[in-house]
PDB file of C-alpha atoms in Angstrom:
ATOM      1  CA  MET T 178      13.041  -9.682 -11.034  1.00 43.00           C
ATOM      2  CA  GLY T 179      10.618 -12.075  -9.354  1.00 46.00           C
ATOM      3  CA  PRO T 180       7.045 -11.430  -8.284  1.00 45.00           C
ATOM      4  CA  ILE T 181       6.422  -8.598  -5.873  1.00 43.00           C
ATOM      5  CA  ARG T 182       4.935 -10.140  -2.738  1.00 42.00           C
ATOM      6  CA  ARG T 183       2.696  -8.684  -0.073  1.00 41.00           C
ATOM      7  CA  GLN T 184       4.424  -7.803   3.163  1.00 42.00           C
ATOM      8  CA  PRO T 185       2.614  -7.732   6.538  1.00 42.00           C
ATOM      9  CA  SER T 186       0.696  -4.536   7.207  1.00 43.00           C
ATOM     10  CA  CYS T 187      -1.848  -3.231   9.676  1.00 44.00           C
ATOM     11  CA  PRO T 188      -5.388  -4.637   9.329  1.00 45.00           C
ATOM     12  CA  GLY T 189      -7.365  -2.611   6.816  1.00 49.00           C
ATOM     13  CA  SER T 190      -4.326  -0.932   5.280  1.00 48.00           C
ATOM     14  CA  PRO T 191      -3.296  -1.383   1.664  1.00 51.00           C
ATOM     15  CA  PRO T 192      -0.753  -4.136   1.011  1.00 50.00           C
ATOM     16  CA  ARG T 193       2.920  -3.213   1.032  1.00 50.00           C
ATOM     17  CA  ALA T 194       5.048  -4.530  -1.799  1.00 50.00           C
ATOM     18  CA  GLY T 195       8.187  -6.594  -1.398  1.00 49.00           C
ATOM     19  CA  HIS T 196      10.079  -8.995  -3.657  1.00 45.00           C
ATOM     20  CA  SER T 197      10.407 -12.783  -3.821  1.00 43.00           C
ATOM     21  CA  SER T 198      11.591 -15.360  -6.332  1.00 40.00           C
ATOM     22  CA  TRP T 199       9.380 -16.842  -9.067  1.00 41.00           C
ATOM     23  CA  ASN T 200       9.082 -20.226  -7.363  1.00 39.00           C
ATOM     24  CA  THR T 201       7.494 -19.129  -4.085  1.00 45.00           C
ATOM     25  CA  GLY T 202       3.932 -19.910  -5.184  1.00 47.00           C
ATOM     26  CA  ASN T 203       1.182 -17.440  -5.902  1.00 47.00           C
ATOM     27  CA  ILE T 204      -1.082 -17.212  -2.871  1.00 54.00           C
ATOM     28  CA  SER T 205      -1.510 -13.446  -2.415  1.00 68.00           C
ATOM     29  CA  GLY T 206       0.545 -10.522  -3.573  1.00 84.00           C
ATOM     30  CA  PHE T 207       1.821  -8.949  -6.748  1.00 88.00           C
ATOM     31  CA  ASP T 208       3.240 -10.593  -9.875  1.00 88.00           C
ATOM     32  CA  ILE T 209       5.129  -9.019 -12.742  1.00 89.00           C
ATOM     33  CA  THR T 210       4.433 -10.848 -15.992  1.00 89.00           C
ATOM     34  CA  LYS T 211       4.866 -10.060 -19.678  1.00 90.00           C
ATOM     35  CA  ASP T 212       1.284  -8.681 -19.509  1.00 89.00           C
ATOM     36  CA  GLY T 213       2.094  -6.223 -16.708  1.00 91.00           C
ATOM     37  CA  LEU T 214       1.722  -5.949 -12.944  1.00 92.00           C
ATOM     38  CA  TRP T 215      -0.990  -8.106 -11.356  1.00 91.00           C
ATOM     39  CA  LEU T 216      -2.547  -7.978  -7.881  1.00 88.00           C
ATOM     40  CA  HIS T 217      -3.703 -11.314  -6.430  1.00 86.00           C
ATOM     41  CA  ARG T 218      -5.800 -11.642  -3.274  1.00 81.00           C
ATOM     42  CA  ALA T 219      -6.453 -15.353  -2.990  1.00 81.00           C
ATOM     43  CA  ALA T 220      -8.444 -15.135   0.248  1.00 78.00           C
ATOM     44  CA  GLU T 221     -10.900 -12.849  -1.559  1.00 76.00           C
ATOM     45  CA  ASN T 222     -10.862 -14.791  -4.843  1.00 82.00           C
ATOM     46  CA  PHE T 223      -9.744 -11.586  -6.570  1.00 81.00           C
ATOM     47  CA  GLY T 224      -7.114 -10.733  -9.127  1.00 86.00           C
ATOM     48  CA  ALA T 225      -6.624  -7.717 -11.373  1.00 87.00           C
ATOM     49  CA  ARG T 226      -4.079  -6.237 -13.743  1.00 92.00           C
ATOM     50  CA  LEU T 227      -2.899  -2.925 -12.313  1.00 90.00           C
ATOM     51  CA  MET T 228      -2.927  -0.050 -14.766  1.00 90.00           C
ATOM     52  CA  PRO T 229      -0.893   3.153 -14.370  1.00 91.00           C
ATOM     53  CA  VAL T 230      -2.894   6.357 -14.014  1.00 93.00           C
ATOM     54  CA  SER T 231      -1.946   9.977 -14.523  1.00 95.00           C
ATOM     55  CA  GLY T 232      -3.402  13.432 -14.967  1.00 96.00           C
ATOM     56  CA  GLN T 233      -5.371  15.721 -12.716  1.00 92.00           C
ATOM     57  CA  PRO T 234      -9.046  15.109 -11.928  1.00 93.00           C
ATOM     58  CA  VAL T 235     -11.510  17.812 -12.924  1.00 93.00           C
ATOM     59  CA  PRO T 236     -13.291  19.150  -9.800  1.00 95.00           C
ATOM     60  CA  ASP T 237     -16.749  19.187 -11.446  1.00 97.00           C
ATOM     61  CA  ILE T 238     -18.324  16.243  -9.605  1.00 97.00           C
ATOM     62  CA  ALA T 239     -20.289  18.098  -6.898  1.00 98.00           C
ATOM     63  CA  GLY T 240     -23.811  16.697  -6.549  1.00 98.00           C
ATOM     64  CA  ARG T 241     -25.785  13.819  -5.106  1.00 98.00           C
ATOM     65  CA  TYR T 242     -25.405  10.232  -6.262  1.00 98.00           C
ATOM     66  CA  ARG T 243     -27.534   7.203  -5.327  1.00 98.00           C
ATOM     67  CA  CYS T 244     -26.564   3.520  -5.033  1.00 96.00           C
ATOM     68  CA  ALA T 245     -29.680   1.391  -5.636  1.00 96.00           C
ATOM     69  CA  GLU T 246     -27.934  -1.768  -4.386  1.00 94.00           C
ATOM     70  CA  LEU T 247     -27.341  -0.267  -0.922  1.00 93.00           C
ATOM     71  CA  ASP T 248     -30.160   2.289  -0.851  1.00 95.00           C
ATOM     72  CA  ALA T 249     -27.463   4.833   0.028  1.00 95.00           C
ATOM     73  CA  GLU T 250     -26.443   8.285  -1.171  1.00 97.00           C
ATOM     74  CA  LEU T 251     -23.060   9.887  -1.799  1.00 97.00           C
ATOM     75  CA  THR T 252     -22.976  13.661  -1.471  1.00 97.00           C
ATOM     76  CA  VAL T 253     -20.075  15.572  -3.014  1.00 98.00           C
ATOM     77  CA  ALA T 254     -19.872  19.291  -2.176  1.00 98.00           C
ATOM     78  CA  GLU T 255     -17.394  22.033  -3.010  1.00 97.00           C
ATOM     79  CA  ALA T 256     -16.333  24.561  -0.383  1.00 96.00           C
ATOM     80  CA  GLY T 257     -13.489  27.018  -0.789  1.00 94.00           C
ATOM     81  CA  GLY T 258     -12.170  25.234  -3.865  1.00 93.00           C
ATOM     82  CA  VAL T 259     -11.996  21.857  -2.078  1.00 96.00           C
ATOM     83  CA  LEU T 260     -14.278  18.888  -2.757  1.00 97.00           C
ATOM     84  CA  PHE T 261     -15.781  17.018   0.188  1.00 98.00           C
ATOM     85  CA  GLY T 262     -17.716  13.748   0.203  1.00 97.00           C
ATOM     86  CA  ALA T 263     -19.936  11.803   2.595  1.00 95.00           C
ATOM     87  CA  VAL T 264     -22.098   8.699   2.339  1.00 93.00           C
ATOM     88  CA  SER T 265     -25.454   8.247   4.050  1.00 94.00           C
ATOM     89  CA  GLY T 266     -27.680   5.193   4.284  1.00 92.00           C
ATOM     90  CA  TRP T 267     -29.156   2.661   6.667  1.00 88.00           C
ATOM     91  CA  LEU T 268     -26.083   2.909   8.949  1.00 82.00           C
ATOM     92  CA  GLY T 269     -26.524   6.667   9.331  1.00 87.00           C
ATOM     93  CA  GLN T 270     -24.860   9.806   8.005  1.00 90.00           C
ATOM     94  CA  GLY T 271     -21.097   9.776   7.432  1.00 88.00           C
ATOM     95  CA  ARG T 272     -19.087  12.908   8.095  1.00 89.00           C
ATOM     96  CA  MET T 273     -17.816  15.050   5.237  1.00 94.00           C
ATOM     97  CA  GLU T 274     -14.189  14.297   4.355  1.00 95.00           C
ATOM     98  CA  ALA T 275     -11.944  16.183   1.916  1.00 96.00           C
ATOM     99  CA  LEU T 276     -11.482  14.280  -1.349  1.00 97.00           C
ATOM    100  CA  ASN T 277      -7.887  13.687  -2.408  1.00 96.00           C
ATOM    101  CA  PRO T 278      -7.055  13.824  -6.132  1.00 96.00           C
ATOM    102  CA  ILE T 279      -5.411  10.708  -7.595  1.00 96.00           C
ATOM    103  CA  ALA T 280      -5.553  11.044 -11.392  1.00 96.00           C
ATOM    104  CA  THR T 281      -7.959  11.896 -14.210  1.00 96.00           C
ATOM    105  CA  ASP T 282     -11.469  10.983 -12.973  1.00 97.00           C
ATOM    106  CA  LEU T 283     -10.066   9.301  -9.838  1.00 97.00           C
ATOM    107  CA  TRP T 284     -10.419  10.603  -6.282  1.00 97.00           C
ATOM    108  CA  ALA T 285      -9.887   9.133  -2.799  1.00 95.00           C
ATOM    109  CA  LEU T 286     -12.378   9.546   0.044  1.00 94.00           C
ATOM    110  CA  PRO T 287     -10.657   8.895   3.408  1.00 90.00           C
ATOM    111  CA  CYS T 288     -12.471   6.705   5.921  1.00 82.00           C
ATOM    112  CA  PRO T 289     -10.273   6.753   9.044  1.00 73.00           C
ATOM    113  CA  ARG T 290     -12.823   5.360  11.488  1.00 68.00           C
ATOM    114  CA  ALA T 291     -14.920   2.289  12.233  1.00 63.00           C
ATOM    115  CA  LEU T 292     -17.269   1.236  15.003  1.00 66.00           C
ATOM    116  CA  ASP T 293     -16.522  -2.410  15.674  1.00 62.00           C
ATOM    117  CA  HIS T 294     -13.858  -3.429  13.162  1.00 65.00           C
ATOM    118  CA  THR T 295     -10.887  -2.014  11.315  1.00 66.00           C
ATOM    119  CA  PRO T 296     -11.692   1.003   9.116  1.00 67.00           C
ATOM    120  CA  PRO T 297     -11.869   0.293   5.382  1.00 68.00           C
ATOM    121  CA  GLY T 298      -9.235   2.939   4.625  1.00 75.00           C
ATOM    122  CA  ASP T 299      -9.545   5.186   1.604  1.00 88.00           C
ATOM    123  CA  TRP T 300     -12.472   4.665  -0.756  1.00 90.00           C
ATOM    124  CA  THR T 301     -11.645   5.129  -4.441  1.00 94.00           C
ATOM    125  CA  LEU T 302     -14.094   7.165  -6.514  1.00 97.00           C
ATOM    126  CA  ARG T 303     -13.961   6.499 -10.273  1.00 96.00           C
ATOM    127  CA  ILE T 304     -15.985   9.040 -12.251  1.00 98.00           C
ATOM    128  CA  SER T 305     -18.054   7.997 -15.299  1.00 97.00           C
ATOM    129  CA  ARG T 306     -18.968  10.704 -17.803  1.00 97.00           C
ATOM    130  CA  GLY T 307     -21.701  10.959 -20.413  1.00 97.00           C
ATOM    131  CA  ASP T 308     -21.396  12.115 -24.031  1.00 97.00           C
ATOM    132  CA  THR T 309     -21.358  15.762 -22.931  1.00 96.00           C
ATOM    133  CA  GLY T 310     -18.486  15.170 -20.500  1.00 96.00           C
ATOM    134  CA  ARG T 311     -20.724  15.739 -17.458  1.00 96.00           C
ATOM    135  CA  PRO T 312     -20.313  13.232 -14.580  1.00 98.00           C
ATOM    136  CA  THR T 313     -23.131  10.663 -14.668  1.00 98.00           C
ATOM    137  CA  ALA T 314     -22.017   8.127 -12.042  1.00 98.00           C
ATOM    138  CA  ILE T 315     -19.352   7.302  -9.502  1.00 98.00           C
ATOM    139  CA  ASP T 316     -18.044   3.797  -8.850  1.00 97.00           C
ATOM    140  CA  LEU T 317     -16.995   3.558  -5.213  1.00 95.00           C
ATOM    141  CA  GLY T 318     -14.736   0.851  -3.811  1.00 90.00           C
ATOM    142  CA  CYS T 319     -12.154  -0.138  -1.214  1.00 84.00           C
ATOM    143  CA  TRP T 320     -10.562  -3.396  -0.037  1.00 75.00           C
ATOM    144  CA  LEU T 321     -13.807  -4.285   1.742  1.00 73.00           C
ATOM    145  CA  ALA T 322     -16.334  -3.534  -1.028  1.00 80.00           C
ATOM    146  CA  ARG T 323     -15.755  -3.063  -4.742  1.00 81.00           C
ATOM    147  CA  GLY T 324     -17.668  -1.621  -7.671  1.00 89.00           C
ATOM    148  CA  LEU T 325     -20.560   0.101  -5.915  1.00 95.00           C
ATOM    149  CA  ARG T 326     -22.290   2.183  -8.626  1.00 97.00           C
ATOM    150  CA  TYR T 327     -23.728   5.551  -7.527  1.00 97.00           C
ATOM    151  CA  GLN T 328     -25.857   7.192 -10.254  1.00 98.00           C
ATOM    152  CA  ARG T 329     -26.039  10.989 -10.316  1.00 98.00           C
ATOM    153  CA  ILE T 330     -29.418  12.328  -9.106  1.00 97.00           C
ATOM    154  CA  THR T 331     -28.628  16.080  -8.897  1.00 92.00           C
TER     155      THR T 331
END
């Protein structure tokens, strides 16, 4: 099987996978190598090995988290057994959206709207835990911004 290549999709949406032969060049898309499945986004100077995930996330992440880089806060609240999240900062207060479970310590925060450009789509929340197992930080990212560290403040 040759590399899996990116197929056209709507602006802001995740890439769709398709197949091509090994000799098509490696501009953007997916490659299967002996080391695993790789995502390449040449226009963003980004590449990463994709790792499978599994399990159910533990819904114990409610609290407030602060990103020093953006001077912004992420609030995660539980209501009726469902986790909700919203980000606030210099652009204003985002609305609370239900978090979707992905895998152990991974959640998705939908972002279906934008003001003057395409919406960033789902934000991925990767939970970091301390020695006691309590959440200490959340790394937030999407196709538009990656690796934003939010430290727990409450």
